Amino acid sequence: MVGTSAVHIDKDLVAASATSLVLGILAREESYGYAILKRVRELSDDQMQWTDGMLYPLLHRLERNALVTAQWSVSAEGRRRKRYAITPLGREVLAERQRQWEVVADALAQVWRSVEGGPARRGVPAGGA
């Protein structure tokens, strides 16, 4: 996004949302680490820039908890890649996380609306409609 400065996202918020984001990305299609990092950037308009050091421990934890499976493959360019796919249990967890986030997002939206002069929403100046 041109002309938009990156927003620092607190590490607690990143940690809270990371599992849902990765499972959601993998629910659409199986993928590999670099592509997941790229997709997170796209989804956030470059506001969230995860690192390998953050993603891979999460993927390993999801694999240990049977929420994703991993399998080595070779790309068309001959590069070895570990591809991740969501499991049926991962889809169940994703659905539950989605319900939880909808409750949280709704509560936050009500708080933001109630705060006079609260933080500007995306594209709407503070105090705007």
JSON list of N, CA and C in Angstrom, two decimals, residues 13-69:
[
{"chain": "A", "resi": 13, "resn": "LEU", "atom": "N", "xyz": [-0.75, -9.65, 20.48]},
{"chain": "A", "resi": 13, "resn": "LEU", "atom": "CA", "xyz": [-1.81, -9.72, 19.47]},
{"chain": "A", "resi": 13, "resn": "LEU", "atom": "C", "xyz": [-1.37, -10.60, 18.30]},
{"chain": "A", "resi": 14, "resn": "VAL", "atom": "N", "xyz": [-0.11, -10.50, 17.92]},
{"chain": "A", "resi": 14, "resn": "VAL", "atom": "CA", "xyz": [0.42, -11.37, 16.86]},
{"chain": "A", "resi": 14, "resn": "VAL", "atom": "C", "xyz": [0.30, -12.83, 17.30]},
{"chain": "A", "resi": 15, "resn": "ALA", "atom": "N", "xyz": [0.70, -13.11, 18.52]},
{"chain": "A", "resi": 15, "resn": "ALA", "atom": "CA", "xyz": [0.64, -14.50, 19.01]},
{"chain": "A", "resi": 15, "resn": "ALA", "atom": "C", "xyz": [-0.79, -15.00, 19.07]},
{"chain": "A", "resi": 16, "resn": "ALA", "atom": "N", "xyz": [-1.70, -14.14, 19.49]},
{"chain": "A", "resi": 16, "resn": "ALA", "atom": "CA", "xyz": [-3.10, -14.56, 19.61]},
{"chain": "A", "resi": 16, "resn": "ALA", "atom": "C", "xyz": [-3.73, -14.86, 18.26]},
{"chain": "A", "resi": 17, "resn": "SER", "atom": "N", "xyz": [-3.30, -14.17, 17.24]},
{"chain": "A", "resi": 17, "resn": "SER", "atom": "CA", "xyz": [-3.93, -14.33, 15.92]},
{"chain": "A", "resi": 17, "resn": "SER", "atom": "C", "xyz": [-3.19, -15.29, 15.00]},
{"chain": "A", "resi": 18, "resn": "ALA", "atom": "N", "xyz": [-1.98, -15.65, 15.32]},
{"chain": "A", "resi": 18, "resn": "ALA", "atom": "CA", "xyz": [-1.13, -16.41, 14.40]},
{"chain": "A", "resi": 18, "resn": "ALA", "atom": "C", "xyz": [-1.71, -17.77, 14.02]},
{"chain": "A", "resi": 19, "resn": "THR", "atom": "N", "xyz": [-2.17, -18.52, 14.99]},
{"chain": "A", "resi": 19, "resn": "THR", "atom": "CA", "xyz": [-2.70, -19.85, 14.69]},
{"chain": "A", "resi": 19, "resn": "THR", "atom": "C", "xyz": [-3.90, -19.75, 13.75]},
{"chain": "A", "resi": 20, "resn": "SER", "atom": "N", "xyz": [-4.80, -18.83, 14.02]},
{"chain": "A", "resi": 20, "resn": "SER", "atom": "CA", "xyz": [-5.98, -18.68, 13.17]},
{"chain": "A", "resi": 20, "resn": "SER", "atom": "C", "xyz": [-5.58, -18.26, 11.77]},
{"chain": "A", "resi": 21, "resn": "LEU", "atom": "N", "xyz": [-4.63, -17.35, 11.66]},
{"chain": "A", "resi": 21, "resn": "LEU", "atom": "CA", "xyz": [-4.20, -16.92, 10.33]},
{"chain": "A", "resi": 21, "resn": "LEU", "atom": "C", "xyz": [-3.60, -18.07, 9.53]},
{"chain": "A", "resi": 22, "resn": "VAL", "atom": "N", "xyz": [-2.71, -18.82, 10.15]},
{"chain": "A", "resi": 22, "resn": "VAL", "atom": "CA", "xyz": [-2.05, -19.92, 9.42]},
{"chain": "A", "resi": 22, "resn": "VAL", "atom": "C", "xyz": [-3.07, -21.00, 9.05]},
{"chain": "A", "resi": 23, "resn": "LEU", "atom": "N", "xyz": [-3.91, -21.38, 10.00]},
{"chain": "A", "resi": 23, "resn": "LEU", "atom": "CA", "xyz": [-4.92, -22.40, 9.68]},
{"chain": "A", "resi": 23, "resn": "LEU", "atom": "C", "xyz": [-5.86, -21.90, 8.59]},
{"chain": "A", "resi": 24, "resn": "GLY", "atom": "N", "xyz": [-6.23, -20.63, 8.63]},
{"chain": "A", "resi": 24, "resn": "GLY", "atom": "CA", "xyz": [-7.10, -20.07, 7.61]},
{"chain": "A", "resi": 24, "resn": "GLY", "atom": "C", "xyz": [-6.45, -20.07, 6.23]},
{"chain": "A", "resi": 25, "resn": "ILE", "atom": "N", "xyz": [-5.19, -19.74, 6.19]},
{"chain": "A", "resi": 25, "resn": "ILE", "atom": "CA", "xyz": [-4.46, -19.77, 4.91]},
{"chain": "A", "resi": 25, "resn": "ILE", "atom": "C", "xyz": [-4.39, -21.19, 4.38]},
{"chain": "A", "resi": 26, "resn": "LEU", "atom": "N", "xyz": [-4.11, -22.14, 5.27]},
{"chain": "A", "resi": 26, "resn": "LEU", "atom": "CA", "xyz": [-3.99, -23.54, 4.84]},
{"chain": "A", "resi": 26, "resn": "LEU", "atom": "C", "xyz": [-5.36, -24.17, 4.54]},
{"chain": "A", "resi": 27, "resn": "ALA", "atom": "N", "xyz": [-6.42, -23.61, 5.07]},
{"chain": "A", "resi": 27, "resn": "ALA", "atom": "CA", "xyz": [-7.77, -24.13, 4.77]},
{"chain": "A", "resi": 27, "resn": "ALA", "atom": "C", "xyz": [-8.12, -23.89, 3.31]},
{"chain": "A", "resi": 28, "resn": "ARG", "atom": "N", "xyz": [-7.54, -22.88, 2.73]},
{"chain": "A", "resi": 28, "resn": "ARG", "atom": "CA", "xyz": [-7.81, -22.56, 1.32]},
{"chain": "A", "resi": 28, "resn": "ARG", "atom": "C", "xyz": [-7.02, -23.49, 0.40]},
{"chain": "A", "resi": 29, "resn": "GLU", "atom": "N", "xyz": [-5.74, -23.71, 0.77]},
{"chain": "A", "resi": 29, "resn": "GLU", "atom": "CA", "xyz": [-4.89, -24.61, -0.02]},
{"chain": "A", "resi": 29, "resn": "GLU", "atom": "C", "xyz": [-3.63, -24.93, 0.77]},
{"chain": "A", "resi": 30, "resn": "GLU", "atom": "N", "xyz": [-3.03, -26.07, 0.50]},
{"chain": "A", "resi": 30, "resn": "GLU", "atom": "CA", "xyz": [-1.79, -26.39, 1.18]},
{"chain": "A", "resi": 30, "resn": "GLU", "atom": "C", "xyz": [-0.73, -25.42, 0.69]},
{"chain": "A", "resi": 31, "resn": "SER", "atom": "N", "xyz": [0.28, -25.23, 1.54]},
{"chain": "A", "resi": 31, "resn": "SER", "atom": "CA", "xyz": [1.28, -24.21, 1.19]},
{"chain": "A", "resi": 31, "resn": "SER", "atom": "C", "xyz": [2.59, -24.51, 1.90]},
{"chain": "A", "resi": 32, "resn": "TYR", "atom": "N", "xyz": [3.57, -23.68, 1.69]},
{"chain": "A", "resi": 32, "resn": "TYR", "atom": "CA", "xyz": [4.88, -23.82, 2.32]},
{"chain": "A", "resi": 32, "resn": "TYR", "atom": "C", "xyz": [5.25, -22.50, 3.00]},
{"chain": "A", "resi": 33, "resn": "GLY", "atom": "N", "xyz": [6.30, -22.54, 3.81]},
{"chain": "A", "resi": 33, "resn": "GLY", "atom": "CA", "xyz": [6.62, -21.42, 4.68]},
{"chain": "A", "resi": 33, "resn": "GLY", "atom": "C", "xyz": [6.69, -20.06, 4.01]},
{"chain": "A", "resi": 34, "resn": "TYR", "atom": "N", "xyz": [7.51, -19.93, 2.97]},
{"chain": "A", "resi": 34, "resn": "TYR", "atom": "CA", "xyz": [7.66, -18.62, 2.33]},
{"chain": "A", "resi": 34, "resn": "TYR", "atom": "C", "xyz": [6.32, -18.12, 1.79]},
{"chain": "A", "resi": 35, "resn": "ALA", "atom": "N", "xyz": [5.53, -19.01, 1.19]},
{"chain": "A", "resi": 35, "resn": "ALA", "atom": "CA", "xyz": [4.24, -18.60, 0.64]},
{"chain": "A", "resi": 35, "resn": "ALA", "atom": "C", "xyz": [3.28, -18.16, 1.75]},
{"chain": "A", "resi": 36, "resn": "ILE", "atom": "N", "xyz": [3.36, -18.80, 2.91]},
{"chain": "A", "resi": 36, "resn": "ILE", "atom": "CA", "xyz": [2.51, -18.40, 4.04]},
{"chain": "A", "resi": 36, "resn": "ILE", "atom": "C", "xyz": [2.91, -17.00, 4.50]},
{"chain": "A", "resi": 37, "resn": "LEU", "atom": "N", "xyz": [4.22, -16.77, 4.63]},
{"chain": "A", "resi": 37, "resn": "LEU", "atom": "CA", "xyz": [4.69, -15.43, 5.03]},
{"chain": "A", "resi": 37, "resn": "LEU", "atom": "C", "xyz": [4.21, -14.37, 4.04]},
{"chain": "A", "resi": 38, "resn": "LYS", "atom": "N", "xyz": [4.32, -14.69, 2.76]},
{"chain": "A", "resi": 38, "resn": "LYS", "atom": "CA", "xyz": [3.89, -13.76, 1.71]},
{"chain": "A", "resi": 38, "resn": "LYS", "atom": "C", "xyz": [2.38, -13.50, 1.79]},
{"chain": "A", "resi": 39, "resn": "ARG", "atom": "N", "xyz": [1.62, -14.55, 2.05]},
{"chain": "A", "resi": 39, "resn": "ARG", "atom": "CA", "xyz": [0.16, -14.40, 2.11]},
{"chain": "A", "resi": 39, "resn": "ARG", "atom": "C", "xyz": [-0.26, -13.54, 3.31]},
{"chain": "A", "resi": 40, "resn": "VAL", "atom": "N", "xyz": [0.43, -13.70, 4.44]},
{"chain": "A", "resi": 40, "resn": "VAL", "atom": "CA", "xyz": [0.14, -12.87, 5.61]},
{"chain": "A", "resi": 40, "resn": "VAL", "atom": "C", "xyz": [0.38, -11.40, 5.27]},
{"chain": "A", "resi": 41, "resn": "ARG", "atom": "N", "xyz": [1.47, -11.12, 4.58]},
{"chain": "A", "resi": 41, "resn": "ARG", "atom": "CA", "xyz": [1.74, -9.74, 4.15]},
{"chain": "A", "resi": 41, "resn": "ARG", "atom": "C", "xyz": [0.64, -9.22, 3.24]},
{"chain": "A", "resi": 42, "resn": "GLU", "atom": "N", "xyz": [0.23, -10.04, 2.28]},
{"chain": "A", "resi": 42, "resn": "GLU", "atom": "CA", "xyz": [-0.84, -9.62, 1.35]},
{"chain": "A", "resi": 42, "resn": "GLU", "atom": "C", "xyz": [-2.13, -9.35, 2.09]},
{"chain": "A", "resi": 43, "resn": "LEU", "atom": "N", "xyz": [-2.50, -10.25, 2.99]},
{"chain": "A", "resi": 43, "resn": "LEU", "atom": "CA", "xyz": [-3.76, -10.10, 3.71]},
{"chain": "A", "resi": 43, "resn": "LEU", "atom": "C", "xyz": [-3.79, -8.86, 4.58]},
{"chain": "A", "resi": 44, "resn": "SER", "atom": "N", "xyz": [-2.64, -8.42, 5.03]},
{"chain": "A", "resi": 44, "resn": "SER", "atom": "CA", "xyz": [-2.56, -7.26, 5.93]},
{"chain": "A", "resi": 44, "resn": "SER", "atom": "C", "xyz": [-2.08, -6.00, 5.21]},
{"chain": "A", "resi": 45, "resn": "ASP", "atom": "N", "xyz": [-2.07, -6.01, 3.91]},
{"chain": "A", "resi": 45, "resn": "ASP", "atom": "CA", "xyz": [-1.55, -4.86, 3.16]},
{"chain": "A", "resi": 45, "resn": "ASP", "atom": "C", "xyz": [-0.15, -4.48, 3.64]},
{"chain": "A", "resi": 46, "resn": "ASP", "atom": "N", "xyz": [0.70, -5.47, 3.84]},
{"chain": "A", "resi": 46, "resn": "ASP", "atom": "CA", "xyz": [2.08, -5.30, 4.29]},
{"chain": "A", "resi": 46, "resn": "ASP", "atom": "C", "xyz": [2.21, -4.75, 5.71]},
{"chain": "A", "resi": 47, "resn": "GLN", "atom": "N", "xyz": [1.15, -4.76, 6.47]},
{"chain": "A", "resi": 47, "resn": "GLN", "atom": "CA", "xyz": [1.21, -4.27, 7.84]},
{"chain": "A", "resi": 47, "resn": "GLN", "atom": "C", "xyz": [1.77, -5.33, 8.79]},
{"chain": "A", "resi": 48, "resn": "MET", "atom": "N", "xyz": [1.61, -6.59, 8.44]},
{"chain": "A", "resi": 48, "resn": "MET", "atom": "CA", "xyz": [2.14, -7.68, 9.27]},
{"chain": "A", "resi": 48, "resn": "MET", "atom": "C", "xyz": [3.26, -8.34, 8.49]},
{"chain": "A", "resi": 49, "resn": "GLN", "atom": "N", "xyz": [4.45, -8.30, 9.07]},
{"chain": "A", "resi": 49, "resn": "GLN", "atom": "CA", "xyz": [5.61, -8.87, 8.39]},
{"chain": "A", "resi": 49, "resn": "GLN", "atom": "C", "xyz": [6.25, -9.89, 9.32]},
{"chain": "A", "resi": 50, "resn": "TRP", "atom": "N", "xyz": [5.76, -11.10, 9.22]},
{"chain": "A", "resi": 50, "resn": "TRP", "atom": "CA", "xyz": [6.28, -12.18, 10.06]},
{"chain": "A", "resi": 50, "resn": "TRP", "atom": "C", "xyz": [7.65, -12.59, 9.56]},
{"chain": "A", "resi": 51, "resn": "THR", "atom": "N", "xyz": [8.38, -13.22, 10.47]},
{"chain": "A", "resi": 51, "resn": "THR", "atom": "CA", "xyz": [9.71, -13.74, 10.13]},
{"chain": "A", "resi": 51, "resn": "THR", "atom": "C", "xyz": [9.68, -15.27, 10.13]},
{"chain": "A", "resi": 52, "resn": "ASP", "atom": "N", "xyz": [10.71, -15.86, 9.53]},
{"chain": "A", "resi": 52, "resn": "ASP", "atom": "CA", "xyz": [10.87, -17.31, 9.58]},
{"chain": "A", "resi": 52, "resn": "ASP", "atom": "C", "xyz": [10.90, -17.80, 11.03]},
{"chain": "A", "resi": 53, "resn": "GLY", "atom": "N", "xyz": [11.59, -17.04, 11.86]},
{"chain": "A", "resi": 53, "resn": "GLY", "atom": "CA", "xyz": [11.75, -17.42, 13.26]},
{"chain": "A", "resi": 53, "resn": "GLY", "atom": "C", "xyz": [10.46, -17.43, 14.04]},
{"chain": "A", "resi": 54, "resn": "MET", "atom": "N", "xyz": [9.46, -16.75, 13.52]},
{"chain": "A", "resi": 54, "resn": "MET", "atom": "CA", "xyz": [8.16, -16.76, 14.17]},
{"chain": "A", "resi": 54, "resn": "MET", "atom": "C", "xyz": [7.27, -17.85, 13.56]},
{"chain": "A", "resi": 55, "resn": "LEU", "atom": "N", "xyz": [7.33, -18.01, 12.25]},
{"chain": "A", "resi": 55, "resn": "LEU", "atom": "CA", "xyz": [6.43, -18.94, 11.57]},
{"chain": "A", "resi": 55, "resn": "LEU", "atom": "C", "xyz": [6.77, -20.40, 11.82]},
{"chain": "A", "resi": 56, "resn": "TYR", "atom": "N", "xyz": [8.03, -20.77, 11.67]},
{"chain": "A", "resi": 56, "resn": "TYR", "atom": "CA", "xyz": [8.35, -22.20, 11.71]},
{"chain": "A", "resi": 56, "resn": "TYR", "atom": "C", "xyz": [8.10, -22.85, 13.06]},
{"chain": "A", "resi": 57, "resn": "PRO", "atom": "N", "xyz": [8.41, -22.19, 14.17]},
{"chain": "A", "resi": 57, "resn": "PRO", "atom": "CA", "xyz": [8.00, -22.81, 15.45]},
{"chain": "A", "resi": 57, "resn": "PRO", "atom": "C", "xyz": [6.49, -23.00, 15.55]},
{"chain": "A", "resi": 58, "resn": "LEU", "atom": "N", "xyz": [5.73, -22.06, 15.01]},
{"chain": "A", "resi": 58, "resn": "LEU", "atom": "CA", "xyz": [4.27, -22.20, 15.01]},
{"chain": "A", "resi": 58, "resn": "LEU", "atom": "C", "xyz": [3.86, -23.40, 14.15]},
{"chain": "A", "resi": 59, "resn": "LEU", "atom": "N", "xyz": [4.43, -23.52, 12.95]},
{"chain": "A", "resi": 59, "resn": "LEU", "atom": "CA", "xyz": [4.09, -24.65, 12.08]},
{"chain": "A", "resi": 59, "resn": "LEU", "atom": "C", "xyz": [4.45, -25.99, 12.75]},
{"chain": "A", "resi": 60, "resn": "HIS", "atom": "N", "xyz": [5.59, -26.03, 13.41]},
{"chain": "A", "resi": 60, "resn": "HIS", "atom": "CA", "xyz": [5.99, -27.26, 14.09]},
{"chain": "A", "resi": 60, "resn": "HIS", "atom": "C", "xyz": [5.03, -27.60, 15.23]},
{"chain": "A", "resi": 61, "resn": "ARG", "atom": "N", "xyz": [4.59, -26.56, 15.95]},
{"chain": "A", "resi": 61, "resn": "ARG", "atom": "CA", "xyz": [3.62, -26.79, 17.04]},
{"chain": "A", "resi": 61, "resn": "ARG", "atom": "C", "xyz": [2.29, -27.29, 16.46]},
{"chain": "A", "resi": 62, "resn": "LEU", "atom": "N", "xyz": [1.84, -26.68, 15.38]},
{"chain": "A", "resi": 62, "resn": "LEU", "atom": "CA", "xyz": [0.59, -27.12, 14.75]},
{"chain": "A", "resi": 62, "resn": "LEU", "atom": "C", "xyz": [0.70, -28.57, 14.26]},
{"chain": "A", "resi": 63, "resn": "GLU", "atom": "N", "xyz": [1.87, -28.92, 13.76]},
{"chain": "A", "resi": 63, "resn": "GLU", "atom": "CA", "xyz": [2.10, -30.29, 13.31]},
{"chain": "A", "resi": 63, "resn": "GLU", "atom": "C", "xyz": [2.09, -31.26, 14.50]},
{"chain": "A", "resi": 64, "resn": "ARG", "atom": "N", "xyz": [2.77, -30.89, 15.58]},
{"chain": "A", "resi": 64, "resn": "ARG", "atom": "CA", "xyz": [2.78, -31.75, 16.78]},
{"chain": "A", "resi": 64, "resn": "ARG", "atom": "C", "xyz": [1.37, -31.97, 17.33]},
{"chain": "A", "resi": 65, "resn": "ASN", "atom": "N", "xyz": [0.52, -30.92, 17.22]},
{"chain": "A", "resi": 65, "resn": "ASN", "atom": "CA", "xyz": [-0.85, -31.01, 17.73]},
{"chain": "A", "resi": 65, "resn": "ASN", "atom": "C", "xyz": [-1.83, -31.57, 16.71]},
{"chain": "A", "resi": 66, "resn": "ALA", "atom": "N", "xyz": [-1.30, -32.10, 15.61]},
{"chain": "A", "resi": 66, "resn": "ALA", "atom": "CA", "xyz": [-2.10, -32.75, 14.56]},
{"chain": "A", "resi": 66, "resn": "ALA", "atom": "C", "xyz": [-3.10, -31.80, 13.89]},
{"chain": "A", "resi": 67, "resn": "LEU", "atom": "N", "xyz": [-2.79, -30.51, 13.89]},
{"chain": "A", "resi": 67, "resn": "LEU", "atom": "CA", "xyz": [-3.67, -29.54, 13.22]},
{"chain": "A", "resi": 67, "resn": "LEU", "atom": "C", "xyz": [-3.25, -29.35, 11.76]},
{"chain": "A", "resi": 68, "resn": "VAL", "atom": "N", "xyz": [-2.00, -29.67, 11.45]},
{"chain": "A", "resi": 68, "resn": "VAL", "atom": "CA", "xyz": [-1.50, -29.65, 10.08]},
{"chain": "A", "resi": 68, "resn": "VAL", "atom": "C", "xyz": [-0.62, -30.88, 9.87]},
{"chain": "A", "resi": 69, "resn": "THR", "atom": "N", "xyz": [-0.47, -31.24, 8.61]},
{"chain": "A", "resi": 69, "resn": "THR", "atom": "CA", "xyz": [0.49, -32.27, 8.24]},
{"chain": "A", "resi": 69, "resn": "THR", "atom": "C", "xyz": [1.56, -31.59, 7.39]}
]
